[in-house]
PDB file of C-alpha atoms in Angstrom:
ATOM      1  CA  UNK A   1     -18.913  -1.085 -22.371  1.00  0.00           C
ATOM      2  CA  UNK A   2     -21.997  -1.489 -20.214  1.00  0.00           C
ATOM      3  CA  UNK A   3     -22.095  -3.582 -17.042  1.00  0.00           C
ATOM      4  CA  UNK A   4     -20.601  -6.948 -18.068  1.00  0.00           C
ATOM      5  CA  UNK A   5     -20.958  -6.454 -21.828  1.00  0.00           C
ATOM      6  CA  UNK A   6     -18.157  -5.220 -24.036  1.00  0.00           C
ATOM      7  CA  UNK A   7     -18.960  -4.275 -27.634  1.00  0.00           C
ATOM      8  CA  UNK A   8     -16.629  -3.423 -30.469  1.00  0.00           C
ATOM      9  CA  UNK A   9     -18.919  -2.520 -33.362  1.00  0.00           C
ATOM     10  CA  UNK A  10     -18.369  -1.728 -37.062  1.00  0.00           C
ATOM     11  CA  UNK A  11     -14.585  -1.951 -36.765  1.00  0.00           C
ATOM     12  CA  UNK A  12     -12.081  -2.593 -39.537  1.00  0.00           C
ATOM     13  CA  UNK A  13      -8.385  -3.203 -39.406  1.00  0.00           C
ATOM     14  CA  UNK A  14      -5.508  -5.549 -40.248  1.00  0.00           C
ATOM     15  CA  UNK A  15      -4.084  -8.610 -38.627  1.00  0.00           C
ATOM     16  CA  UNK A  16      -0.799  -9.435 -40.321  1.00  0.00           C
ATOM     17  CA  UNK A  17      -1.534  -9.402 -44.083  1.00  0.00           C
ATOM     18  CA  UNK A  18      -5.261  -9.926 -43.582  1.00  0.00           C
ATOM     19  CA  UNK A  19      -7.985  -7.287 -43.447  1.00  0.00           C
ATOM     20  CA  UNK A  20     -10.765  -7.861 -40.953  1.00  0.00           C
ATOM     21  CA  UNK A  21     -14.021  -6.014 -40.173  1.00  0.00           C
ATOM     22  CA  UNK A  22     -17.147  -6.687 -38.186  1.00  0.00           C
ATOM     23  CA  UNK A  23     -18.662  -6.737 -34.718  1.00  0.00           C
ATOM     24  CA  UNK A  24     -17.542  -8.361 -31.487  1.00  0.00           C
ATOM     25  CA  UNK A  25     -19.440  -8.797 -28.225  1.00  0.00           C
ATOM     26  CA  UNK A  26     -17.899 -10.142 -24.993  1.00  0.00           C
ATOM     27  CA  UNK A  27     -20.231 -11.048 -22.147  1.00  0.00           C
ATOM     28  CA  UNK A  28     -18.456 -11.598 -18.811  1.00  0.00           C
ATOM     29  CA  UNK A  29     -21.602 -12.356 -16.779  1.00  0.00           C
ATOM     30  CA  UNK A  30     -21.448 -16.213 -17.059  1.00  0.00           C
ATOM     31  CA  UNK A  31     -19.160 -18.780 -15.516  1.00  0.00           C
ATOM     32  CA  UNK A  32     -16.640 -17.873 -18.246  1.00  0.00           C
ATOM     33  CA  UNK A  33     -16.521 -15.088 -20.797  1.00  0.00           C
ATOM     34  CA  UNK A  34     -18.633 -15.573 -23.937  1.00  0.00           C
ATOM     35  CA  UNK A  35     -17.340 -14.159 -27.233  1.00  0.00           C
ATOM     36  CA  UNK A  36     -19.725 -13.549 -30.124  1.00  0.00           C
ATOM     37  CA  UNK A  37     -18.367 -12.163 -33.385  1.00  0.00           C
ATOM     38  CA  UNK A  38     -19.362 -11.617 -36.999  1.00  0.00           C
ATOM     39  CA  UNK A  39     -16.243 -11.056 -39.064  1.00  0.00           C
ATOM     40  CA  UNK A  40     -15.630 -10.318 -42.718  1.00  0.00           C
ATOM     41  CA  UNK A  41     -12.388 -10.268 -44.681  1.00  0.00           C
ATOM     42  CA  UNK A  42     -11.741  -9.313 -48.309  1.00  0.00           C
ATOM     43  CA  UNK A  43      -8.251 -10.848 -48.229  1.00  0.00           C
ATOM     44  CA  UNK A  44      -7.395 -13.480 -45.645  1.00  0.00           C
ATOM     45  CA  UNK A  45      -3.840 -14.852 -45.301  1.00  0.00           C
ATOM     46  CA  UNK A  46      -3.918 -18.383 -43.810  1.00  0.00           C
ATOM     47  CA  UNK A  47      -0.636 -17.666 -41.959  1.00  0.00           C
ATOM     48  CA  UNK A  48      -2.487 -15.032 -39.834  1.00  0.00           C
ATOM     49  CA  UNK A  49      -4.730 -17.746 -38.385  1.00  0.00           C
ATOM     50  CA  UNK A  50      -1.838 -19.461 -36.546  1.00  0.00           C
ATOM     51  CA  UNK A  51      -2.611 -17.953 -33.148  1.00  0.00           C
ATOM     52  CA  UNK A  52      -6.039 -19.654 -33.251  1.00  0.00           C
ATOM     53  CA  UNK A  53      -4.272 -23.022 -32.887  1.00  0.00           C
ATOM     54  CA  UNK A  54      -1.575 -21.829 -30.510  1.00  0.00           C
ATOM     55  CA  UNK A  55       1.135 -20.916 -33.036  1.00  0.00           C
ATOM     56  CA  UNK A  56       3.112 -17.692 -32.641  1.00  0.00           C
ATOM     57  CA  UNK A  57       1.945 -14.904 -34.939  1.00  0.00           C
ATOM     58  CA  UNK A  58       3.721 -15.173 -38.296  1.00  0.00           C
ATOM     59  CA  UNK A  59       5.140 -18.650 -37.552  1.00  0.00           C
ATOM     60  CA  UNK A  60       2.605 -20.603 -39.567  1.00  0.00           C
ATOM     61  CA  UNK A  61       4.055 -21.235 -43.014  1.00  0.00           C
ATOM     62  CA  UNK A  62       2.731 -23.255 -45.900  1.00  0.00           C
ATOM     63  CA  UNK A  63       5.451 -25.472 -47.284  1.00  0.00           C
ATOM     64  CA  UNK A  64       5.567 -26.386 -50.944  1.00  0.00           C
ATOM     65  CA  UNK A  65       7.706 -28.988 -52.611  1.00  0.00           C
ATOM     66  CA  UNK A  66       7.898 -30.205 -56.196  1.00  0.00           C
ATOM     67  CA  UNK A  67       4.506 -31.602 -57.023  1.00  0.00           C
ATOM     68  CA  UNK A  68       4.217 -35.375 -57.447  1.00  0.00           C
ATOM     69  CA  UNK A  69       2.510 -36.911 -60.460  1.00  0.00           C
ATOM     70  CA  UNK A  70      -1.217 -37.609 -59.951  1.00  0.00           C
ATOM     71  CA  UNK A  71      -0.403 -41.325 -59.659  1.00  0.00           C
ATOM     72  CA  UNK A  72       2.289 -40.670 -57.007  1.00  0.00           C
ATOM     73  CA  UNK A  73      -0.014 -38.325 -55.142  1.00  0.00           C
ATOM     74  CA  UNK A  74      -2.647 -41.044 -54.830  1.00  0.00           C
ATOM     75  CA  UNK A  75      -0.249 -43.963 -54.274  1.00  0.00           C
ATOM     76  CA  UNK A  76       1.875 -42.627 -51.419  1.00  0.00           C
ATOM     77  CA  UNK A  77       1.596 -39.926 -48.760  1.00  0.00           C
ATOM     78  CA  UNK A  78       3.080 -36.485 -49.354  1.00  0.00           C
ATOM     79  CA  UNK A  79       6.601 -35.929 -48.120  1.00  0.00           C
ATOM     80  CA  UNK A  80       6.916 -33.720 -45.018  1.00  0.00           C
ATOM     81  CA  UNK A  81       8.060 -30.699 -47.061  1.00  0.00           C
ATOM     82  CA  UNK A  82       4.943 -30.849 -49.257  1.00  0.00           C
ATOM     83  CA  UNK A  83       2.447 -30.237 -46.493  1.00  0.00           C
ATOM     84  CA  UNK A  84       0.143 -27.259 -46.987  1.00  0.00           C
ATOM     85  CA  UNK A  85      -1.496 -27.453 -43.561  1.00  0.00           C
ATOM     86  CA  UNK A  86       0.501 -27.193 -40.364  1.00  0.00           C
ATOM     87  CA  UNK A  87       1.757 -30.409 -38.824  1.00  0.00           C
ATOM     88  CA  UNK A  88       1.611 -29.254 -35.228  1.00  0.00           C
ATOM     89  CA  UNK A  89      -0.439 -30.036 -32.179  1.00  0.00           C
ATOM     90  CA  UNK A  90      -3.404 -27.968 -31.158  1.00  0.00           C
ATOM     91  CA  UNK A  91      -2.924 -26.261 -27.822  1.00  0.00           C
ATOM     92  CA  UNK A  92      -6.206 -26.782 -26.013  1.00  0.00           C
ATOM     93  CA  UNK A  93      -5.255 -25.880 -22.435  1.00  0.00           C
ATOM     94  CA  UNK A  94      -7.109 -22.550 -22.664  1.00  0.00           C
ATOM     95  CA  UNK A  95     -10.228 -23.842 -24.443  1.00  0.00           C
ATOM     96  CA  UNK A  96     -12.061 -24.042 -21.097  1.00  0.00           C
ATOM     97  CA  UNK A  97     -11.578 -20.341 -20.350  1.00  0.00           C
ATOM     98  CA  UNK A  98     -13.982 -18.918 -22.913  1.00  0.00           C
ATOM     99  CA  UNK A  99     -17.097 -19.855 -24.923  1.00  0.00           C
ATOM    100  CA  UNK A 100     -17.300 -18.534 -28.464  1.00  0.00           C
ATOM    101  CA  UNK A 101     -19.651 -18.168 -31.424  1.00  0.00           C
ATOM    102  CA  UNK A 102     -17.790 -16.688 -34.360  1.00  0.00           C
ATOM    103  CA  UNK A 103     -18.850 -16.334 -37.986  1.00  0.00           C
ATOM    104  CA  UNK A 104     -16.194 -15.508 -40.582  1.00  0.00           C
ATOM    105  CA  UNK A 105     -16.565 -14.908 -44.290  1.00  0.00           C
ATOM    106  CA  UNK A 106     -13.541 -14.251 -46.525  1.00  0.00           C
ATOM    107  CA  UNK A 107     -13.698 -13.519 -50.242  1.00  0.00           C
ATOM    108  CA  UNK A 108     -10.080 -14.238 -51.172  1.00  0.00           C
ATOM    109  CA  UNK A 109      -7.535 -16.464 -49.499  1.00  0.00           C
ATOM    110  CA  UNK A 110      -4.063 -15.083 -50.235  1.00  0.00           C
ATOM    111  CA  UNK A 111      -2.333 -18.487 -50.362  1.00  0.00           C
ATOM    112  CA  UNK A 112      -4.180 -19.586 -53.476  1.00  0.00           C
ATOM    113  CA  UNK A 113      -1.110 -21.139 -55.168  1.00  0.00           C
ATOM    114  CA  UNK A 114      -0.204 -23.342 -52.227  1.00  0.00           C
ATOM    115  CA  UNK A 115      -3.786 -23.988 -51.154  1.00  0.00           C
ATOM    116  CA  UNK A 116      -6.423 -23.087 -53.806  1.00  0.00           C
ATOM    117  CA  UNK A 117      -9.182 -21.727 -51.537  1.00  0.00           C
ATOM    118  CA  UNK A 118     -11.693 -18.940 -52.014  1.00  0.00           C
ATOM    119  CA  UNK A 119     -15.027 -17.741 -50.702  1.00  0.00           C
ATOM    120  CA  UNK A 120     -14.571 -19.072 -47.167  1.00  0.00           C
ATOM    121  CA  UNK A 121     -17.588 -19.143 -44.850  1.00  0.00           C
ATOM    122  CA  UNK A 122     -17.312 -20.688 -41.422  1.00  0.00           C
ATOM    123  CA  UNK A 123     -19.159 -20.724 -38.137  1.00  0.00           C
ATOM    124  CA  UNK A 124     -16.937 -21.583 -35.144  1.00  0.00           C
ATOM    125  CA  UNK A 125     -18.470 -22.691 -31.863  1.00  0.00           C
ATOM    126  CA  UNK A 126     -16.444 -23.318 -28.724  1.00  0.00           C
ATOM    127  CA  UNK A 127     -18.262 -24.724 -25.691  1.00  0.00           C
ATOM    128  CA  UNK A 128     -16.853 -26.787 -22.828  1.00  0.00           C
ATOM    129  CA  UNK A 129     -13.555 -27.398 -24.683  1.00  0.00           C
ATOM    130  CA  UNK A 130     -15.433 -28.684 -27.751  1.00  0.00           C
ATOM    131  CA  UNK A 131     -14.620 -26.758 -30.893  1.00  0.00           C
ATOM    132  CA  UNK A 132     -16.981 -27.199 -33.813  1.00  0.00           C
ATOM    133  CA  UNK A 133     -16.848 -25.753 -37.333  1.00  0.00           C
ATOM    134  CA  UNK A 134     -20.364 -26.020 -38.700  1.00  0.00           C
ATOM    135  CA  UNK A 135     -20.629 -25.143 -41.472  1.00  0.00           C
ATOM    136  CA  UNK A 136     -17.183 -24.797 -43.031  1.00  0.00           C
ATOM    137  CA  UNK A 137     -17.692 -23.990 -46.722  1.00  0.00           C
ATOM    138  CA  UNK A 138     -15.235 -22.749 -49.321  1.00  0.00           C
ATOM    139  CA  UNK A 139     -14.347 -22.870 -52.979  1.00  0.00           C
ATOM    140  CA  UNK A 140     -11.510 -25.270 -53.581  1.00  0.00           C
ATOM    141  CA  UNK A 141      -9.565 -25.962 -56.808  1.00  0.00           C
ATOM    142  CA  UNK A 142     -12.435 -24.750 -59.007  1.00  0.00           C
ATOM    143  CA  UNK A 143     -15.066 -26.734 -57.061  1.00  0.00           C
ATOM    144  CA  UNK A 144     -16.597 -26.613 -53.600  1.00  0.00           C
ATOM    145  CA  UNK A 145     -15.868 -28.225 -50.247  1.00  0.00           C
ATOM    146  CA  UNK A 146     -18.299 -28.255 -47.340  1.00  0.00           C
ATOM    147  CA  UNK A 147     -17.495 -29.748 -43.953  1.00  0.00           C
ATOM    148  CA  UNK A 148     -18.554 -30.154 -40.373  1.00  0.00           C
ATOM    149  CA  UNK A 149     -15.544 -30.611 -38.100  1.00  0.00           C
ATOM    150  CA  UNK A 150     -15.452 -31.126 -34.349  1.00  0.00           C
ATOM    151  CA  UNK A 151     -12.397 -31.207 -32.084  1.00  0.00           C
ATOM    152  CA  UNK A 152     -12.787 -32.480 -28.501  1.00  0.00           C
ATOM    153  CA  UNK A 153     -10.254 -30.579 -26.382  1.00  0.00           C
ATOM    154  CA  UNK A 154     -11.265 -32.575 -23.265  1.00  0.00           C
ATOM    155  CA  UNK A 155      -9.465 -35.625 -24.671  1.00  0.00           C
ATOM    156  CA  UNK A 156      -5.704 -36.177 -24.662  1.00  0.00           C
ATOM    157  CA  UNK A 157      -4.789 -36.561 -27.422  1.00  0.00           C
ATOM    158  CA  UNK A 158      -7.421 -34.357 -28.966  1.00  0.00           C
ATOM    159  CA  UNK A 159     -10.160 -36.276 -30.759  1.00  0.00           C
ATOM    160  CA  UNK A 160     -11.416 -35.044 -34.117  1.00  0.00           C
ATOM    161  CA  UNK A 161     -14.350 -35.896 -36.367  1.00  0.00           C
ATOM    162  CA  UNK A 162     -14.948 -34.572 -39.862  1.00  0.00           C
ATOM    163  CA  UNK A 163     -17.628 -34.946 -42.452  1.00  0.00           C
ATOM    164  CA  UNK A 164     -16.344 -33.458 -45.730  1.00  0.00           C
ATOM    165  CA  UNK A 165     -18.165 -33.250 -49.086  1.00  0.00           C
ATOM    166  CA  UNK A 166     -16.404 -32.281 -52.274  1.00  0.00           C
ATOM    167  CA  UNK A 167     -18.050 -31.202 -55.561  1.00  0.00           C
ATOM    168  CA  UNK A 168     -16.435 -30.490 -58.946  1.00  0.00           C
ATOM    169  CA  UNK A 169     -12.788 -30.323 -57.814  1.00  0.00           C
ATOM    170  CA  UNK A 170     -10.538 -29.722 -60.821  1.00  0.00           C
ATOM    171  CA  UNK A 171      -7.348 -31.800 -60.703  1.00  0.00           C
ATOM    172  CA  UNK A 172      -5.611 -29.259 -62.939  1.00  0.00           C
ATOM    173  CA  UNK A 173      -6.096 -26.580 -60.255  1.00  0.00           C
ATOM    174  CA  UNK A 174      -5.228 -29.001 -57.462  1.00  0.00           C
ATOM    175  CA  UNK A 175      -1.921 -29.925 -59.136  1.00  0.00           C
ATOM    176  CA  UNK A 176      -1.119 -26.740 -61.126  1.00  0.00           C
ATOM    177  CA  UNK A 177       2.462 -27.749 -62.018  1.00  0.00           C
ATOM    178  CA  UNK A 178       1.512 -31.057 -63.638  1.00  0.00           C
ATOM    179  CA  UNK A 179       0.262 -31.410 -67.186  1.00  0.00           C
ATOM    180  CA  UNK A 180      -2.896 -33.541 -67.016  1.00  0.00           C
ATOM    181  CA  UNK A 181      -4.382 -35.187 -70.113  1.00  0.00           C
TER     182      UNK A 181
END
């Protein structure tokens, strides 16, 4: 700690089932605190990210139901129990209390059966209640997804924009319980 700068350097530890390491800097000299972080994880459990969207720690679960056939999956929406991402509102009331620039890389995502992700790389920017993930890159079902996502917390309801690109996604890995010919 020095003046209005707080540094936590070269740390490593655990959050839930995830390991985390890196550097964090908090600058309290501006109109609101500014957080800058470079974080690395060897194994990241998606459930441990719940507090980032306002969920209680450990309350974010990934549901999994019997997989539909590929035709059913395309023809109709997934039933509520088959969701792999949380169906809950983002809590944005505190987004105006901090600015943030956070980079996270994670080698392995521990929910690979429910959500076949790996090699996550994301840069999160939060400024004036606008959250932006740019870039958001990860391996997905044997292929690759890259995205730029923005969430406007000044709007009620929250407004979102996403540009997503997918390359070489393998249906067999996306629907592992279905025999594809």
